[in-house]
JSON list of C-alpha atoms in Angstrom, two decimals:
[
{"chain": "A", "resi": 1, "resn": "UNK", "atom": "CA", "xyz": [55.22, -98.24, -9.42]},
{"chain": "A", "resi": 2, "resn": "UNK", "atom": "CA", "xyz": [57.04, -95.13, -10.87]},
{"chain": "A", "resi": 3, "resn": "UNK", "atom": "CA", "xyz": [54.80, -91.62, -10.42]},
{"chain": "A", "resi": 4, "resn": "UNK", "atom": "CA", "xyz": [55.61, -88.75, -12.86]},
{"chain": "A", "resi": 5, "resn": "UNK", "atom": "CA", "xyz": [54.90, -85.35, -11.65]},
{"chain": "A", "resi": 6, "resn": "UNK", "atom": "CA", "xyz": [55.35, -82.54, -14.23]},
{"chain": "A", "resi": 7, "resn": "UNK", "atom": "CA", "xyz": [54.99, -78.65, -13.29]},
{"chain": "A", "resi": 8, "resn": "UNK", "atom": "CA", "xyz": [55.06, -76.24, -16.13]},
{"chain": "A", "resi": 9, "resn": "UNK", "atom": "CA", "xyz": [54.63, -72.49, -16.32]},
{"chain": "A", "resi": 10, "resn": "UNK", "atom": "CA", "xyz": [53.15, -70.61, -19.21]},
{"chain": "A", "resi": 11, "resn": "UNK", "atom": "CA", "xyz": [54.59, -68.00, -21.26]},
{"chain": "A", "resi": 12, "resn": "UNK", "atom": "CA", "xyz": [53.02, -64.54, -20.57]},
{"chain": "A", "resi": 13, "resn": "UNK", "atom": "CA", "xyz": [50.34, -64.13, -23.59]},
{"chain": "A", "resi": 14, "resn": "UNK", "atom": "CA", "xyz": [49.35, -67.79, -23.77]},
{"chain": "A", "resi": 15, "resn": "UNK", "atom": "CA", "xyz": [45.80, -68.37, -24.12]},
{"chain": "A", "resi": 16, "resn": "UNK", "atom": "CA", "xyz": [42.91, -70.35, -22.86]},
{"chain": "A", "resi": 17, "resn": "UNK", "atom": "CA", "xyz": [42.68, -71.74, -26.32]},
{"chain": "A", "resi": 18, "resn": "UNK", "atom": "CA", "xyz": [46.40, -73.29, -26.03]},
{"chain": "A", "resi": 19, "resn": "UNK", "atom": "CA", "xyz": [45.89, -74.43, -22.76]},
{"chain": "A", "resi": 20, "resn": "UNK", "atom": "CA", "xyz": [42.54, -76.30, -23.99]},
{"chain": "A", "resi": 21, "resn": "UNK", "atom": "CA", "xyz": [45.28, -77.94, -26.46]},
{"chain": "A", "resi": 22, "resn": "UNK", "atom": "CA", "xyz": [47.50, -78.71, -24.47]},
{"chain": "A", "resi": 23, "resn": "UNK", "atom": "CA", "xyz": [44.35, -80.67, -22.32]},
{"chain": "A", "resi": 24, "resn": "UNK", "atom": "CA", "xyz": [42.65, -82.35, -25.37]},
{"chain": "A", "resi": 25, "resn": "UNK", "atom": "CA", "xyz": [45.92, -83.40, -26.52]},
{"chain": "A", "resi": 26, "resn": "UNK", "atom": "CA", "xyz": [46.92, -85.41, -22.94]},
{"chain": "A", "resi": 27, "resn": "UNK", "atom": "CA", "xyz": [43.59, -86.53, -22.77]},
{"chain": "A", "resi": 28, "resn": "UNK", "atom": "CA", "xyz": [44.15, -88.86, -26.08]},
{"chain": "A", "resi": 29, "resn": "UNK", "atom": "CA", "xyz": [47.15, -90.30, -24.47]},
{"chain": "A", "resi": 30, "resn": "UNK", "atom": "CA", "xyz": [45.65, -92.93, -21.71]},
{"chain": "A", "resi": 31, "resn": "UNK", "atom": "CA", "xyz": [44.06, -95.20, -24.22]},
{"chain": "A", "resi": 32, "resn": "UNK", "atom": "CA", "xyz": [47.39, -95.02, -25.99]},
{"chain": "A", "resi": 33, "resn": "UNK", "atom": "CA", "xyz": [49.80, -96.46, -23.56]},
{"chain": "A", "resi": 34, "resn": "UNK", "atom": "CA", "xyz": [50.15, -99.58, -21.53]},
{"chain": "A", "resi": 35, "resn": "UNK", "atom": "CA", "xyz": [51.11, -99.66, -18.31]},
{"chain": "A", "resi": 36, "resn": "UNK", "atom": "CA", "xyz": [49.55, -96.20, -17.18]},
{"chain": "A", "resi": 37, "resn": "UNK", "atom": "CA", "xyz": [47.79, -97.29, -14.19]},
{"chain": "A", "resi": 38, "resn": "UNK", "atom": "CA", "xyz": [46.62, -93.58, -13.01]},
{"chain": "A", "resi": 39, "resn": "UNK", "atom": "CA", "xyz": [46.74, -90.52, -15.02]},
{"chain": "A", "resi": 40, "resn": "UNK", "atom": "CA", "xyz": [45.46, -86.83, -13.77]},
{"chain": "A", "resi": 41, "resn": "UNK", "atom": "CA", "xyz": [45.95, -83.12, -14.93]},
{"chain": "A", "resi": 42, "resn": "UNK", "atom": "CA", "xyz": [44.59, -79.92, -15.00]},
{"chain": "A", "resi": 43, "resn": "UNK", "atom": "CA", "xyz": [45.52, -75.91, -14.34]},
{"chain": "A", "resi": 44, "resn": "UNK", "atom": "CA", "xyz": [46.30, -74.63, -10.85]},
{"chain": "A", "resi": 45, "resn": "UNK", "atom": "CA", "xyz": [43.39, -74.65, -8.92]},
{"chain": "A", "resi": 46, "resn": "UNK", "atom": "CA", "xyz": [44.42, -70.94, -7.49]},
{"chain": "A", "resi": 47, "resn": "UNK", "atom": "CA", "xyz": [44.12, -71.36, -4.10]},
{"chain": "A", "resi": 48, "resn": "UNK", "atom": "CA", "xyz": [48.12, -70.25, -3.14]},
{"chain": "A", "resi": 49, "resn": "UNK", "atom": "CA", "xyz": [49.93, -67.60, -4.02]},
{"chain": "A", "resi": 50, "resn": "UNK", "atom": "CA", "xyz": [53.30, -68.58, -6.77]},
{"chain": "A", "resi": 51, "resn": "UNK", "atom": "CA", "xyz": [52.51, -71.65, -8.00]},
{"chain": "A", "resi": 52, "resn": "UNK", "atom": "CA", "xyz": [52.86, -73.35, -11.77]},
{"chain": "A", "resi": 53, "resn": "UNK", "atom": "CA", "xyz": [50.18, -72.94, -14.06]},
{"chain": "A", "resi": 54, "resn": "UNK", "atom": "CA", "xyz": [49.71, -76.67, -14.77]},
{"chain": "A", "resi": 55, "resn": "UNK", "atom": "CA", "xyz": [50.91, -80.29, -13.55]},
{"chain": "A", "resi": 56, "resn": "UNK", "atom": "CA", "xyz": [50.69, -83.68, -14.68]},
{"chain": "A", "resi": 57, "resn": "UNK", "atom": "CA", "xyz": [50.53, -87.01, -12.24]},
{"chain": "A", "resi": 58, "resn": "UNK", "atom": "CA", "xyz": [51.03, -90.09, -14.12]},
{"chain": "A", "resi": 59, "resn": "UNK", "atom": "CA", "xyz": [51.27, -93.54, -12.63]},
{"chain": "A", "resi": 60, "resn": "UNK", "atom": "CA", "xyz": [53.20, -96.52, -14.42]},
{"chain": "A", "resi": 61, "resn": "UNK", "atom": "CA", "xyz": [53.22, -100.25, -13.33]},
{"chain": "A", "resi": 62, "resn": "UNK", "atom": "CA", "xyz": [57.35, -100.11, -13.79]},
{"chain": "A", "resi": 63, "resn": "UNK", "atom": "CA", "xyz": [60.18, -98.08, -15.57]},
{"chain": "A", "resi": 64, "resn": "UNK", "atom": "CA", "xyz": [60.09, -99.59, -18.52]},
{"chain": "A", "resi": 65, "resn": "UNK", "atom": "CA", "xyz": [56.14, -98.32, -19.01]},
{"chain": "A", "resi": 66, "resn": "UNK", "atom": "CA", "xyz": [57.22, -94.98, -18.15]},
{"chain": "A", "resi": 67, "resn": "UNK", "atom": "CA", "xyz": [59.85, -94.83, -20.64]},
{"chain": "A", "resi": 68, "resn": "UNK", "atom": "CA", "xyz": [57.69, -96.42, -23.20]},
{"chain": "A", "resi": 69, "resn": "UNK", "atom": "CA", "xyz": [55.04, -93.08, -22.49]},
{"chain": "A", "resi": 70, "resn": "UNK", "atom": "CA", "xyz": [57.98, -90.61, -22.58]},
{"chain": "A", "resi": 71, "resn": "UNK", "atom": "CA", "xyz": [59.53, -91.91, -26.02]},
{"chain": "A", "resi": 72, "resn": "UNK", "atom": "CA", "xyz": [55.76, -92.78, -27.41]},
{"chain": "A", "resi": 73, "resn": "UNK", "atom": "CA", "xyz": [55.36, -90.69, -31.06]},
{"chain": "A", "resi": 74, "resn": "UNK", "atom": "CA", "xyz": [51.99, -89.16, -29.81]},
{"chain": "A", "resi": 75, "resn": "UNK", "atom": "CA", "xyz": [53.34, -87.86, -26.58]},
{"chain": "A", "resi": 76, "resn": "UNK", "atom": "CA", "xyz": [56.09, -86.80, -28.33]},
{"chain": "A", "resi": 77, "resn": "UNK", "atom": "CA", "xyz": [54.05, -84.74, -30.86]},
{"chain": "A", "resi": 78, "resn": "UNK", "atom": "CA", "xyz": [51.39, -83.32, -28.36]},
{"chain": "A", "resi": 79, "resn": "UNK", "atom": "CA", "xyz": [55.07, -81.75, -26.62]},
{"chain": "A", "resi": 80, "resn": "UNK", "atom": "CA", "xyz": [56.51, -80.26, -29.97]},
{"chain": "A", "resi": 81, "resn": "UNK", "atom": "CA", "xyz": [52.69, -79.24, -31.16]},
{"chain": "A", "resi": 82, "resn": "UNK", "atom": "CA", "xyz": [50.87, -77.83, -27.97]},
{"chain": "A", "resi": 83, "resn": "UNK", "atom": "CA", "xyz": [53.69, -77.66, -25.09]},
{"chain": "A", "resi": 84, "resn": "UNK", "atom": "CA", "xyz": [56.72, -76.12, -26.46]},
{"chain": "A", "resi": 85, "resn": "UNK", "atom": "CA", "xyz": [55.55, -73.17, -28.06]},
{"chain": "A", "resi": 86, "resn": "UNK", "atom": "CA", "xyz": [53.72, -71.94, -24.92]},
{"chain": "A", "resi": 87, "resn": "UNK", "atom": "CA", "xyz": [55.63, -73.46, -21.87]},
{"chain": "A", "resi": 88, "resn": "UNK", "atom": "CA", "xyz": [58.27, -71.11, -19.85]},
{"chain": "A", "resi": 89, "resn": "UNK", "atom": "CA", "xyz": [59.54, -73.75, -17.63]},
{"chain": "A", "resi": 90, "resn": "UNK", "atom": "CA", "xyz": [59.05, -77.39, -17.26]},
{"chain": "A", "resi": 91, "resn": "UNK", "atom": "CA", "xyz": [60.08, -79.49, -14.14]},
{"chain": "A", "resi": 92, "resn": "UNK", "atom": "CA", "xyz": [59.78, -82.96, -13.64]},
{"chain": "A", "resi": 93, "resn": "UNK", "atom": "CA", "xyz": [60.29, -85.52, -11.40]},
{"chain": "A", "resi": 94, "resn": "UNK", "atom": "CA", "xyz": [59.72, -89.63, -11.38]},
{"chain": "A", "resi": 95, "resn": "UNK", "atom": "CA", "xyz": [59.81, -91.42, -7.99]},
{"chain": "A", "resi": 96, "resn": "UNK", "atom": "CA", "xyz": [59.07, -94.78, -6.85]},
{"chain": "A", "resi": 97, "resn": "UNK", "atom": "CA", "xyz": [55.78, -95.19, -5.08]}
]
């Protein structure tokens, strides 16, 4: 199994509209892919002090599933639409679980 964790930090002024974007748009996505075997996301809960605004756990039955999600044309658009214009900084990571 491959996890993908994604941490992003907003861009002072974004709003809770955006960020309501950016949520409706990922929430289209598990019905679109094959392979997702576990998919979870949300803002910081605020209970420490200097973390990201929002993160993204996504489970995959192999690479090739992953891959197939980061490439796919509607996670592709729900990045250039609803991330890009209101992310700071993006860090990912995909292990092996």
């Amino acid at each position: 199994m491959i996890r993908h964790v994604v941490v992003m930090t907003w861009k002072p002024g974004t709003t809770p509209d955006q960020v309501e974007a950016v949520r409706a748009g990922l929430a289209t996505l598990p019905a679109q892919m094959t392979g997702l075997t576990g998919y979870a996301f949300g803002p910081d809960a605020g209970v420490s002090q200097g973390t990201a605004d929002f993160a993204v756990v996504a489970d995959f039955d192999s690479r090739e599933s992953y891959l197939a999600y980061r490439d796919h044309p509607a996670h592709r658009e729900i990045i250039e639409r609803t991330l890009n214009p209101i992310v700071a900084e993006r860090r990912s990571v995909q292990f092996e679980s």
